[in-house]
mmCIF file of C-alpha atoms in Angstrom:
data_model
loop_
_atom_site.group_PDB
_atom_site.id
_atom_site.type_symbol
_atom_site.label_atom_id
_atom_site.label_comp_id
_atom_site.label_asym_id
_atom_site.label_seq_id
_atom_site.Cartn_x
_atom_site.Cartn_y
_atom_site.Cartn_z
ATOM 1 C CA MET A 1 -2.993 -19.224 -6.717
ATOM 2 C CA THR A 2 0.040 -20.042 -8.830
ATOM 3 C CA SER A 3 3.356 -18.355 -9.429
ATOM 4 C CA ASP A 4 5.076 -18.344 -12.803
ATOM 5 C CA ILE A 5 5.994 -21.545 -14.607
ATOM 6 C CA SER A 6 8.454 -22.132 -17.436
ATOM 7 C CA PRO A 7 7.715 -19.754 -20.336
ATOM 8 C CA ALA A 8 7.481 -22.729 -22.678
ATOM 9 C CA GLU A 9 4.704 -24.261 -20.573
ATOM 10 C CA ARG A 10 2.499 -21.179 -20.315
ATOM 11 C CA PRO A 11 -1.075 -21.521 -21.539
ATOM 12 C CA THR A 12 -2.357 -19.483 -24.474
ATOM 13 C CA VAL A 13 -5.382 -17.185 -24.413
ATOM 14 C CA ARG A 14 -6.931 -15.578 -27.457
ATOM 15 C CA LEU A 15 -8.821 -12.443 -28.371
ATOM 16 C CA LEU A 16 -12.235 -12.590 -29.970
ATOM 17 C CA PRO A 17 -12.441 -11.184 -33.531
ATOM 18 C CA LYS A 18 -14.401 -8.159 -32.226
ATOM 19 C CA ALA A 19 -11.651 -7.191 -29.748
ATOM 20 C CA ASN A 20 -9.595 -4.089 -30.440
ATOM 21 C CA ALA A 21 -6.216 -5.765 -30.929
ATOM 22 C CA ARG A 22 -4.728 -2.574 -32.353
ATOM 23 C CA ALA A 23 -5.427 -0.642 -29.137
ATOM 24 C CA ILE A 24 -3.649 -3.323 -27.106
ATOM 25 C CA ARG A 25 -0.675 -3.307 -29.485
ATOM 26 C CA HIS A 26 -0.540 0.478 -29.089
ATOM 27 C CA GLY A 27 -0.383 0.320 -25.301
ATOM 28 C CA PHE A 28 -3.862 -0.244 -23.858
ATOM 29 C CA PRO A 29 -3.043 -2.595 -20.964
ATOM 30 C CA TRP A 30 -6.293 -4.480 -20.364
ATOM 31 C CA VAL A 31 -8.337 -7.182 -22.066
ATOM 32 C CA TYR A 32 -11.939 -7.191 -20.907
ATOM 33 C CA ALA A 33 -13.836 -10.436 -20.361
ATOM 34 C CA ASN A 34 -16.095 -9.781 -23.354
ATOM 35 C CA GLU A 35 -13.039 -9.431 -25.648
ATOM 36 C CA MET A 36 -11.399 -12.765 -24.858
ATOM 37 C CA VAL A 37 -12.237 -16.376 -25.643
ATOM 38 C CA LEU A 38 -13.377 -17.712 -22.258
ATOM 39 C CA ASP A 39 -13.712 -21.398 -23.070
ATOM 40 C CA ARG A 40 -13.768 -24.152 -20.490
ATOM 41 C CA ARG A 41 -9.972 -24.418 -20.431
ATOM 42 C CA THR A 42 -9.446 -20.687 -19.939
ATOM 43 C CA LYS A 43 -12.106 -20.462 -17.214
ATOM 44 C CA LYS A 44 -10.193 -23.115 -15.248
ATOM 45 C CA LEU A 45 -7.025 -20.995 -15.089
ATOM 46 C CA GLU A 46 -6.263 -19.772 -11.603
ATOM 47 C CA PRO A 47 -6.402 -15.980 -11.030
ATOM 48 C CA GLY A 48 -2.961 -14.561 -11.685
ATOM 49 C CA THR A 49 -1.887 -17.219 -14.188
ATOM 50 C CA LEU A 50 0.650 -15.956 -16.717
ATOM 51 C CA ALA A 51 -0.311 -16.725 -20.293
ATOM 52 C CA VAL A 52 0.596 -15.927 -23.896
ATOM 53 C CA LEU A 53 -1.927 -13.595 -25.530
ATOM 54 C CA GLU A 54 -2.770 -14.080 -29.186
ATOM 55 C CA ASP A 55 -5.049 -12.058 -31.429
ATOM 56 C CA SER A 56 -7.923 -13.721 -33.259
ATOM 57 C CA ALA A 57 -5.532 -14.594 -36.102
ATOM 58 C CA ARG A 58 -3.264 -16.425 -33.632
ATOM 59 C CA GLN A 59 -0.517 -13.805 -33.832
ATOM 60 C CA VAL A 60 1.347 -13.542 -30.515
ATOM 61 C CA MET A 61 0.837 -10.169 -28.804
ATOM 62 C CA GLY A 62 2.677 -10.619 -25.527
ATOM 63 C CA LEU A 63 2.603 -11.912 -21.974
ATOM 64 C CA VAL A 64 -0.532 -11.345 -19.898
ATOM 65 C CA ALA A 65 -1.782 -12.127 -16.404
ATOM 66 C CA VAL A 66 -5.161 -13.838 -16.598
ATOM 67 C CA ASN A 67 -8.045 -13.645 -14.162
ATOM 68 C CA PRO A 68 -11.057 -15.391 -15.749
ATOM 69 C CA SER A 69 -13.341 -14.360 -12.874
ATOM 70 C CA SER A 70 -12.611 -10.626 -13.234
ATOM 71 C CA LYS A 71 -14.133 -8.057 -15.592
ATOM 72 C CA ILE A 72 -10.510 -7.328 -16.555
ATOM 73 C CA ALA A 73 -9.774 -10.830 -17.840
ATOM 74 C CA ALA A 74 -6.135 -10.157 -18.758
ATOM 75 C CA ARG A 75 -3.509 -7.512 -18.032
ATOM 76 C CA MET A 76 -0.618 -6.966 -20.408
ATOM 77 C CA LEU A 77 2.721 -7.403 -18.652
ATOM 78 C CA ASP A 78 5.330 -7.635 -21.408
ATOM 79 C CA THR A 79 5.355 -7.558 -25.201
ATOM 80 C CA ASP A 80 7.899 -10.404 -24.979
ATOM 81 C CA ALA A 81 5.710 -13.447 -24.402
ATOM 82 C CA SER A 82 8.731 -15.482 -23.274
ATOM 83 C CA ALA A 83 9.860 -13.012 -20.594
ATOM 84 C CA ALA A 84 10.713 -14.610 -17.258
ATOM 85 C CA LEU A 85 8.891 -12.815 -14.460
ATOM 86 C CA ASP A 86 11.611 -13.193 -11.856
ATOM 87 C CA ALA A 87 13.220 -10.703 -9.501
ATOM 88 C CA ALA A 88 15.405 -9.360 -12.330
ATOM 89 C CA TRP A 89 12.281 -8.502 -14.391
ATOM 90 C CA PHE A 90 10.840 -6.557 -11.465
ATOM 91 C CA GLU A 91 14.194 -4.860 -10.824
ATOM 92 C CA VAL A 92 14.230 -3.295 -14.312
ATOM 93 C CA ARG A 93 10.811 -1.697 -13.840
ATOM 94 C CA ILE A 94 11.401 -0.558 -10.269
ATOM 95 C CA ALA A 95 14.798 0.925 -11.176
ATOM 96 C CA LYS A 96 13.247 2.934 -14.014
ATOM 97 C CA ALA A 97 10.539 4.253 -11.700
ATOM 98 C CA LEU A 98 13.088 5.072 -9.000
ATOM 99 C CA ASP A 99 15.265 7.006 -11.442
ATOM 100 C CA LEU A 100 12.307 9.195 -12.402
ATOM 101 C CA ARG A 101 11.354 9.919 -8.774
ATOM 102 C CA ALA A 102 14.954 10.695 -7.862
ATOM 103 C CA ARG A 103 14.888 13.425 -10.526
ATOM 104 C CA LEU A 104 11.549 14.772 -9.305
ATOM 105 C CA PHE A 105 12.109 14.850 -5.540
ATOM 106 C CA ASP A 106 15.005 15.634 -3.239
ATOM 107 C CA ALA A 107 13.821 13.251 -0.502
ATOM 108 C CA PRO A 108 12.566 9.629 -0.749
ATOM 109 C CA PHE A 109 8.914 10.323 0.038
ATOM 110 C CA TYR A 110 6.675 9.723 -2.986
ATOM 111 C CA ARG A 111 4.649 7.185 -4.940
ATOM 112 C CA LEU A 112 7.312 4.890 -6.354
ATOM 113 C CA ILE A 113 5.105 2.614 -8.467
ATOM 114 C CA HIS A 114 1.843 3.830 -9.997
ATOM 115 C CA ALA A 115 0.476 0.585 -11.415
ATOM 116 C CA GLU A 116 0.061 0.374 -15.213
ATOM 117 C CA ALA A 117 1.849 3.684 -15.807
ATOM 118 C CA ASP A 118 5.025 2.229 -14.289
ATOM 119 C CA GLY A 119 4.702 -1.124 -16.033
ATOM 120 C CA LEU A 120 3.330 -3.071 -13.055
ATOM 121 C CA PRO A 121 -0.442 -3.399 -13.562
ATOM 122 C CA GLY A 122 -2.434 -3.311 -10.348
ATOM 123 C CA VAL A 123 0.621 -2.614 -8.176
ATOM 124 C CA VAL A 124 0.928 0.511 -6.029
ATOM 125 C CA ILE A 125 4.019 1.266 -3.926
ATOM 126 C CA ASP A 126 4.368 4.373 -1.761
ATOM 127 C CA ARG A 127 7.734 5.172 -0.229
ATOM 128 C CA PHE A 128 8.255 6.701 3.200
ATOM 129 C CA GLY A 129 12.018 7.007 3.515
ATOM 130 C CA ASP A 130 13.310 3.600 4.607
ATOM 131 C CA THR A 131 9.816 2.069 4.459
ATOM 132 C CA CYS A 132 7.722 1.059 1.459
ATOM 133 C CA VAL A 133 4.021 0.247 1.532
ATOM 134 C CA LEU A 134 3.079 -2.207 -1.219
ATOM 135 C CA GLN A 135 -0.473 -2.735 -2.476
ATOM 136 C CA PRO A 136 -0.698 -5.832 -4.725
ATOM 137 C CA ASN A 137 -4.184 -5.135 -6.082
ATOM 138 C CA ALA A 138 -4.082 -7.723 -8.879
ATOM 139 C CA ALA A 139 -3.941 -11.507 -8.581
ATOM 140 C CA TRP A 140 -0.710 -11.853 -10.577
ATOM 141 C CA ALA A 141 1.151 -9.504 -8.231
ATOM 142 C CA GLU A 142 -0.121 -11.400 -5.198
ATOM 143 C CA ALA A 143 1.141 -14.643 -6.746
ATOM 144 C CA LEU A 144 4.577 -13.129 -7.442
ATOM 145 C CA ILE A 145 4.874 -11.036 -4.306
ATOM 146 C CA ALA A 146 8.110 -12.738 -3.195
ATOM 147 C CA PRO A 147 10.246 -11.740 -6.228
ATOM 148 C CA LEU A 148 8.479 -8.359 -6.305
ATOM 149 C CA CYS A 149 9.423 -7.654 -2.681
ATOM 150 C CA ALA A 150 12.978 -8.917 -3.169
ATOM 151 C CA ALA A 151 13.447 -6.632 -6.175
ATOM 152 C CA LEU A 152 12.000 -3.673 -4.283
ATOM 153 C CA VAL A 153 14.446 -4.102 -1.421
ATOM 154 C CA LYS A 154 17.421 -4.631 -3.742
ATOM 155 C CA VAL A 155 16.735 -1.621 -5.972
ATOM 156 C CA THR A 156 15.709 0.920 -3.322
ATOM 157 C CA GLY A 157 17.690 -0.292 -0.323
ATOM 158 C CA VAL A 158 14.687 0.098 1.991
ATOM 159 C CA SER A 159 14.683 -2.096 5.075
ATOM 160 C CA VAL A 160 10.920 -2.304 5.679
ATOM 161 C CA VAL A 161 8.218 -3.444 3.252
ATOM 162 C CA ILE A 162 4.597 -3.488 4.400
ATOM 163 C CA LYS A 163 1.847 -5.221 2.468
ATOM 164 C CA ASN A 164 -1.412 -3.265 2.479
ATOM 165 C CA ALA A 165 -4.326 -5.456 1.399
ATOM 166 C CA ALA A 166 -7.124 -2.958 1.996
ATOM 167 C CA GLY A 167 -7.574 -1.907 -1.628
ATOM 168 C CA ARG A 168 -11.153 -2.137 -2.938
ATOM 169 C CA THR A 169 -10.006 -3.717 -6.183
ATOM 170 C CA ARG A 170 -8.519 -6.725 -4.375
ATOM 171 C CA ALA A 171 -12.009 -8.060 -3.736
ATOM 172 C CA LEU A 172 -12.787 -7.741 -7.454
ATOM 173 C CA GLU A 173 -9.703 -9.880 -8.105
ATOM 174 C CA GLY A 174 -10.799 -12.522 -5.569
ATOM 175 C CA LEU A 175 -8.041 -11.602 -3.103
ATOM 176 C CA ASP A 176 -8.149 -11.411 0.690
ATOM 177 C CA ASP A 177 -7.741 -8.303 2.871
ATOM 178 C CA VAL A 178 -4.948 -9.594 5.111
ATOM 179 C CA SER A 179 -2.141 -7.056 5.485
ATOM 180 C CA GLY A 180 1.261 -7.709 7.009
ATOM 181 C CA VAL A 181 4.989 -7.052 7.053
ATOM 182 C CA LEU A 182 6.952 -8.548 4.157
ATOM 183 C CA ALA A 183 10.439 -7.360 5.142
ATOM 184 C CA GLY A 184 11.954 -5.817 8.261
ATOM 185 C CA ALA A 185 9.953 -4.785 11.318
ATOM 186 C CA ALA A 186 6.795 -2.714 11.466
ATOM 187 C CA PRO A 187 7.325 0.924 12.471
ATOM 188 C CA GLN A 188 6.482 1.591 16.117
ATOM 189 C CA GLY A 189 4.482 4.699 15.283
ATOM 190 C CA PRO A 190 3.528 7.085 12.474
ATOM 191 C CA ILE A 191 6.225 8.246 10.061
ATOM 192 C CA ALA A 192 6.881 11.991 9.747
ATOM 193 C CA VAL A 193 6.752 13.238 6.160
ATOM 194 C CA SER A 194 7.716 16.754 5.081
ATOM 195 C CA MET A 195 5.799 18.190 2.105
ATOM 196 C CA ASN A 196 5.276 21.789 1.034
ATOM 197 C CA GLY A 197 6.853 22.982 4.264
ATOM 198 C CA ALA A 198 4.329 21.075 6.394
ATOM 199 C CA THR A 199 4.854 18.020 8.568
ATOM 200 C CA TYR A 200 2.471 15.090 8.089
ATOM 201 C CA LEU A 201 2.270 11.937 10.156
ATOM 202 C CA ALA A 202 1.554 8.813 8.127
ATOM 203 C CA ASP A 203 0.162 5.724 9.830
ATOM 204 C CA VAL A 204 1.483 3.157 7.380
ATOM 205 C CA MET A 205 0.125 0.219 9.381
ATOM 206 C CA GLY A 206 -3.450 1.242 10.135
ATOM 207 C CA GLY A 207 -4.240 4.430 8.238
ATOM 208 C CA GLN A 208 -6.298 4.946 5.078
ATOM 209 C CA LYS A 209 -4.750 3.522 1.902
ATOM 210 C CA THR A 210 -0.959 3.597 2.394
ATOM 211 C CA GLY A 211 -1.102 6.223 5.159
ATOM 212 C CA LEU A 212 -0.752 9.435 3.137
ATOM 213 C CA PHE A 213 -2.110 10.856 -0.123
ATOM 214 C CA TYR A 214 0.939 11.898 -2.127
ATOM 215 C CA ASP A 215 -1.175 12.566 -5.231
ATOM 216 C CA GLN A 216 -2.484 15.890 -3.883
ATOM 217 C CA ARG A 217 0.980 17.371 -3.259
ATOM 218 C CA PRO A 218 0.845 19.992 -6.088
ATOM 219 C CA ASN A 219 -2.764 20.896 -5.231
ATOM 220 C CA HIS A 220 -1.846 21.338 -1.560
ATOM 221 C CA ALA A 221 0.845 23.734 -2.753
ATOM 222 C CA PHE A 222 -1.540 25.728 -4.946
ATOM 223 C CA ALA A 223 -4.138 26.079 -2.196
ATOM 224 C CA ALA A 224 -1.414 27.048 0.278
ATOM 225 C CA SER A 225 -0.210 29.805 -2.070
ATOM 226 C CA LEU A 226 -3.642 31.423 -1.689
ATOM 227 C CA SER A 227 -3.816 30.965 2.075
ATOM 228 C CA ARG A 228 -1.399 33.485 3.589
ATOM 229 C CA GLY A 229 -3.284 35.268 6.357
ATOM 230 C CA ALA A 230 -6.465 33.329 5.506
ATOM 231 C CA ARG A 231 -9.042 31.433 7.513
ATOM 232 C CA VAL A 232 -8.986 27.935 6.022
ATOM 233 C CA LEU A 233 -11.517 25.095 6.150
ATOM 234 C CA ASP A 234 -10.253 21.634 5.127
ATOM 235 C CA VAL A 235 -13.106 19.119 4.717
ATOM 236 C CA PHE A 236 -12.356 15.376 4.383
ATOM 237 C CA ALA A 237 -8.994 16.436 5.785
ATOM 238 C CA HIS A 238 -7.579 12.966 6.563
ATOM 239 C CA VAL A 239 -4.256 13.773 8.302
ATOM 240 C CA GLY A 240 -4.473 17.476 7.415
ATOM 241 C CA GLY A 241 -3.456 17.543 3.747
ATOM 242 C CA PHE A 242 -4.653 21.008 2.754
ATOM 243 C CA SER A 243 -4.891 22.582 6.204
ATOM 244 C CA LEU A 244 -1.331 21.851 7.328
ATOM 245 C CA ALA A 245 0.069 23.062 3.986
ATOM 246 C CA ALA A 246 -1.936 26.273 4.423
ATOM 247 C CA LEU A 247 -0.590 26.768 7.940
ATOM 248 C CA ALA A 248 2.958 26.263 6.677
ATOM 249 C CA ALA A 249 2.304 29.018 4.122
ATOM 250 C CA GLY A 250 1.122 31.452 6.795
ATOM 251 C CA ALA A 251 -2.627 30.878 7.147
ATOM 252 C CA GLN A 252 -4.173 32.731 10.057
ATOM 253 C CA GLU A 253 -6.048 29.630 11.210
ATOM 254 C CA ALA A 254 -7.227 26.282 9.875
ATOM 255 C CA LEU A 255 -10.079 23.939 10.765
ATOM 256 C CA ALA A 256 -9.809 20.292 9.683
ATOM 257 C CA VAL A 257 -12.984 18.209 9.377
ATOM 258 C CA ASP A 258 -13.015 14.430 9.019
ATOM 259 C CA ALA A 259 -15.106 11.442 10.088
ATOM 260 C CA SER A 260 -12.013 9.659 11.423
ATOM 261 C CA ALA A 261 -10.902 10.655 14.913
ATOM 262 C CA PRO A 262 -7.530 8.823 14.544
ATOM 263 C CA ALA A 263 -6.802 10.721 11.305
ATOM 264 C CA LEU A 264 -7.589 14.051 12.973
ATOM 265 C CA GLU A 265 -5.343 13.144 15.895
ATOM 266 C CA LEU A 266 -2.484 12.599 13.449
ATOM 267 C CA ALA A 267 -3.311 15.957 11.852
ATOM 268 C CA ALA A 268 -3.134 17.626 15.275
ATOM 269 C CA GLN A 269 0.212 15.965 15.959
ATOM 270 C CA GLY A 270 1.456 17.244 12.615
ATOM 271 C CA ALA A 271 0.365 20.789 13.479
ATOM 272 C CA ALA A 272 2.160 20.500 16.822
ATOM 273 C CA ALA A 273 5.328 19.246 15.123
ATOM 274 C CA MET A 274 5.204 22.394 12.974
ATOM 275 C CA GLY A 275 4.632 24.660 15.979
ATOM 276 C CA ALA A 276 1.228 25.611 14.551
ATOM 277 C CA GLU A 277 -1.056 23.955 17.090
ATOM 278 C CA GLU A 278 -2.484 27.275 18.326
ATOM 279 C CA ARG A 279 -3.717 28.094 14.804
ATOM 280 C CA PHE A 280 -5.162 24.627 14.174
ATOM 281 C CA ALA A 281 -8.450 23.049 15.223
ATOM 282 C CA THR A 282 -10.256 19.839 14.317
ATOM 283 C CA ARG A 283 -13.908 18.823 14.128
ATOM 284 C CA GLN A 284 -14.844 15.169 13.914
ATOM 285 C CA GLY A 285 -18.045 14.192 12.151
ATOM 286 C CA ASP A 286 -19.877 13.552 8.900
ATOM 287 C CA ALA A 287 -18.750 16.090 6.299
ATOM 288 C CA PHE A 288 -22.225 16.869 4.947
ATOM 289 C CA ASP A 289 -23.643 17.377 8.444
ATOM 290 C CA THR A 290 -20.650 19.463 9.538
ATOM 291 C CA LEU A 291 -20.878 21.753 6.505
ATOM 292 C CA ALA A 292 -24.567 22.348 7.245
ATOM 293 C CA ALA A 293 -23.815 22.971 10.920
ATOM 294 C CA LEU A 294 -21.054 25.456 10.114
ATOM 295 C CA ARG A 295 -23.458 27.401 7.922
ATOM 296 C CA SER A 296 -26.075 27.513 10.674
ATOM 297 C CA GLU A 297 -23.382 28.867 12.988
ATOM 298 C CA GLY A 298 -22.632 31.655 10.502
ATOM 299 C CA ALA A 299 -19.053 30.487 9.930
ATOM 300 C CA GLN A 300 -17.049 32.074 7.110
ATOM 301 C CA PHE A 301 -13.682 31.133 5.651
ATOM 302 C CA ASP A 302 -11.378 32.700 3.083
ATOM 303 C CA VAL A 303 -10.363 29.319 1.654
ATOM 304 C CA VAL A 304 -12.554 26.203 1.708
ATOM 305 C CA ILE A 305 -11.285 22.873 0.355
ATOM 306 C CA CYS A 306 -13.321 19.662 0.022
ATOM 307 C CA ASP A 307 -11.363 16.522 -0.870
ATOM 308 C CA PRO A 308 -13.808 13.607 -0.491
ATOM 309 C CA PRO A 309 -13.240 9.915 -1.148
ATOM 310 C CA ALA A 310 -14.349 8.548 -4.500
ATOM 311 C CA PHE A 311 -18.098 9.154 -4.725
ATOM 312 C CA ALA A 312 -18.144 7.483 -8.146
ATOM 313 C CA PRO A 313 -15.721 4.534 -7.927
ATOM 314 C CA SER A 314 -17.425 2.762 -10.842
ATOM 315 C CA ARG A 315 -19.660 3.556 -13.795
ATOM 316 C CA ASN A 316 -22.622 2.076 -11.909
ATOM 317 C CA ALA A 317 -22.109 4.667 -9.176
ATOM 318 C CA LEU A 318 -21.615 7.620 -11.539
ATOM 319 C CA GLU A 319 -25.009 9.321 -11.267
ATOM 320 C CA ALA A 320 -25.173 9.031 -7.480
ATOM 321 C CA GLY A 321 -21.570 10.209 -7.274
ATOM 322 C CA LEU A 322 -22.194 13.302 -9.383
ATOM 323 C CA ARG A 323 -25.165 14.194 -7.161
ATOM 324 C CA ALA A 324 -22.893 13.883 -4.113
ATOM 325 C CA TYR A 325 -20.277 16.174 -5.688
ATOM 326 C CA GLU A 326 -23.015 18.688 -6.486
ATOM 327 C CA ARG A 327 -24.279 18.518 -2.898
ATOM 328 C CA ILE A 328 -20.800 19.090 -1.485
ATOM 329 C CA ALA A 329 -20.391 22.189 -3.655
ATOM 330 C CA ARG A 330 -23.832 23.478 -2.631
ATOM 331 C CA LEU A 331 -23.052 23.068 1.080
ATOM 332 C CA ALA A 332 -19.503 24.432 0.886
ATOM 333 C CA ALA A 333 -20.084 27.530 -1.286
ATOM 334 C CA PRO A 334 -22.023 29.532 1.366
ATOM 335 C CA LEU A 335 -19.105 29.153 3.775
ATOM 336 C CA VAL A 336 -16.716 30.979 1.432
ATOM 337 C CA ALA A 337 -16.283 34.670 2.255
ATOM 338 C CA ASP A 338 -16.677 37.221 -0.514
ATOM 339 C CA ASN A 339 -13.698 37.105 -2.877
ATOM 340 C CA GLY A 340 -12.657 33.813 -1.306
ATOM 341 C CA ILE A 341 -11.510 30.486 -2.750
ATOM 342 C CA LEU A 342 -13.410 27.204 -3.038
ATOM 343 C CA GLY A 343 -11.403 24.083 -3.903
ATOM 344 C CA LEU A 344 -13.286 20.942 -4.895
ATOM 345 C CA CYS A 345 -11.583 17.611 -5.582
ATOM 346 C CA SER A 346 -12.553 14.269 -7.089
ATOM 347 C CA CYS A 347 -10.594 11.026 -7.138
ATOM 348 C CA SER A 348 -13.350 9.172 -9.024
ATOM 349 C CA HIS A 349 -12.033 7.826 -12.322
ATOM 350 C CA ALA A 350 -15.592 7.087 -13.461
ATOM 351 C CA ALA A 351 -16.426 10.816 -13.366
ATOM 352 C CA ASP A 352 -14.392 12.636 -16.006
ATOM 353 C CA LEU A 353 -13.231 16.223 -15.650
ATOM 354 C CA ALA A 354 -16.161 17.763 -17.537
ATOM 355 C CA GLN A 355 -18.744 15.809 -15.546
ATOM 356 C CA PHE A 356 -17.125 16.709 -12.234
ATOM 357 C CA ARG A 357 -16.762 20.369 -13.206
ATOM 358 C CA ASN A 358 -20.406 20.571 -14.295
ATOM 359 C CA ALA A 359 -21.621 18.996 -11.056
ATOM 360 C CA SER A 360 -19.479 21.409 -9.027
ATOM 361 C CA VAL A 361 -20.734 24.460 -10.916
ATOM 362 C CA ARG A 362 -24.357 23.325 -10.514
ATOM 363 C CA GLY A 363 -23.855 23.009 -6.772
ATOM 364 C CA ILE A 364 -22.255 26.434 -6.488
ATOM 365 C CA GLY A 365 -25.121 27.923 -8.511
ATOM 366 C CA ARG A 366 -27.732 26.219 -6.358
ATOM 367 C CA ALA A 367 -26.093 27.845 -3.346
ATOM 368 C CA GLY A 368 -26.736 31.250 -4.929
ATOM 369 C CA ARG A 369 -23.068 31.941 -5.666
ATOM 370 C CA ARG A 370 -21.288 32.725 -8.931
ATOM 371 C CA ALA A 371 -17.811 31.415 -9.551
ATOM 372 C CA THR A 372 -14.861 31.814 -11.853
ATOM 373 C CA LEU A 373 -12.580 28.825 -12.411
ATOM 374 C CA LEU A 374 -9.063 29.848 -11.407
ATOM 375 C CA HIS A 375 -7.108 26.639 -11.714
ATOM 376 C CA THR A 376 -7.489 22.953 -12.562
ATOM 377 C CA GLY A 377 -5.068 20.617 -10.841
ATOM 378 C CA PHE A 378 -4.221 16.950 -11.234
ATOM 379 C CA ALA A 379 -2.070 14.373 -9.476
ATOM 380 C CA GLY A 380 1.638 15.006 -9.103
ATOM 381 C CA PRO A 381 4.256 13.568 -11.479
ATOM 382 C CA ASP A 382 4.921 10.625 -9.161
ATOM 383 C CA HIS A 383 1.423 9.505 -10.273
ATOM 384 C CA PRO A 384 2.103 9.390 -14.037
ATOM 385 C CA GLN A 385 -0.772 8.790 -16.410
ATOM 386 C CA LEU A 386 -0.798 6.086 -19.024
ATOM 387 C CA PRO A 387 -2.231 8.010 -22.002
ATOM 388 C CA GLN A 388 -4.117 4.964 -23.280
ATOM 389 C CA LEU A 389 -5.807 4.382 -19.897
ATOM 390 C CA ALA A 390 -8.184 7.128 -18.793
ATOM 391 C CA GLU A 391 -8.487 5.543 -15.346
ATOM 392 C CA SER A 392 -4.875 6.472 -14.568
ATOM 393 C CA GLY A 393 -5.837 10.179 -14.640
ATOM 394 C CA TYR A 394 -8.355 9.879 -11.830
ATOM 395 C CA LEU A 395 -7.596 12.984 -9.713
ATOM 396 C CA LYS A 396 -9.131 16.375 -10.519
ATOM 397 C CA SER A 397 -8.945 19.514 -8.355
ATOM 398 C CA LEU A 398 -10.925 22.646 -9.260
ATOM 399 C CA PHE A 399 -10.218 25.996 -7.620
ATOM 400 C CA PHE A 400 -12.940 28.615 -7.922
ATOM 401 C CA GLY A 401 -12.987 32.287 -7.033
ATOM 402 C CA LEU A 402 -16.310 33.234 -5.423
#
């Protein structure tokens, strides 16, 4: 893997005549393998190589990161093909992202960099106060991780930077899964994060993704607003996202279900930190099996939320994923008390909003229930969408009245 070389020595890659050069000029950030000339010279470029992109007429379009072995063969980095990708280049982008988050939030707990939408394709950075968790999910970012980390520390002033290499897309880029500490010392335990009046404990070293799902913050708040005095069921709860927010808003009781015992232990610690442990319970196990078991036990809840992992992470998995979303809705709907709330979430970018909504409604119908759609939620503003890239708007949350 190579880092950047002199701009004058960068190789050139070219679009095929059939490629949509106009879309790229108007902000679409990717060049697919079937849109680019992949001759013998280009195929020899190491993943992450910086190159000058030209259209089929040899007009320069900008600076790209090339990965000839990936379906995304090139990622647009800068419209200035001669830009030097040093720490100063990273500082400009990180400072812009930081300024936006500082206006959105009164405490430094948020997604700081949301990949393409913040001008750093394939890069995710979540901030937990004095600690940042960095996911370099593209080969170019892995190659330039030193100036990226230096810029992050300089702009934000954080003292700890952790590299999380567990992202699924790293394998698609030919990258390893070795995580580590890039700056400072690893935290000795989970980090307490306050959101929507609740206390969450984020395991930034060994938890899922970066340790906490900031994207659901506004949807946690909406569900919590409907939960005062309610019995709440939070399925695929992770560290208690929906259930702890509901307890903070005055829920009578909350049950968190997840397959991960360590995640549920962090959820229980969060409930204790809030003084809500007597109203909180956990149940470890497969979500589908647990939903079926709860029904056989005659359980009823006023608010039921299901926030599963991506059932359709790619187009190839779309049909199976939609069937899984339908099944979740069918199993969850009978547990909702009359005039209760059912919240169903999808973080699958391959399943668009209409497809996910249709699958959810089919499942509710198959359960013998009729629903009205009360609210559609998306990721919070620290997860901005790039309008040209549908994949950046991956999160959908549907709230039904039953």
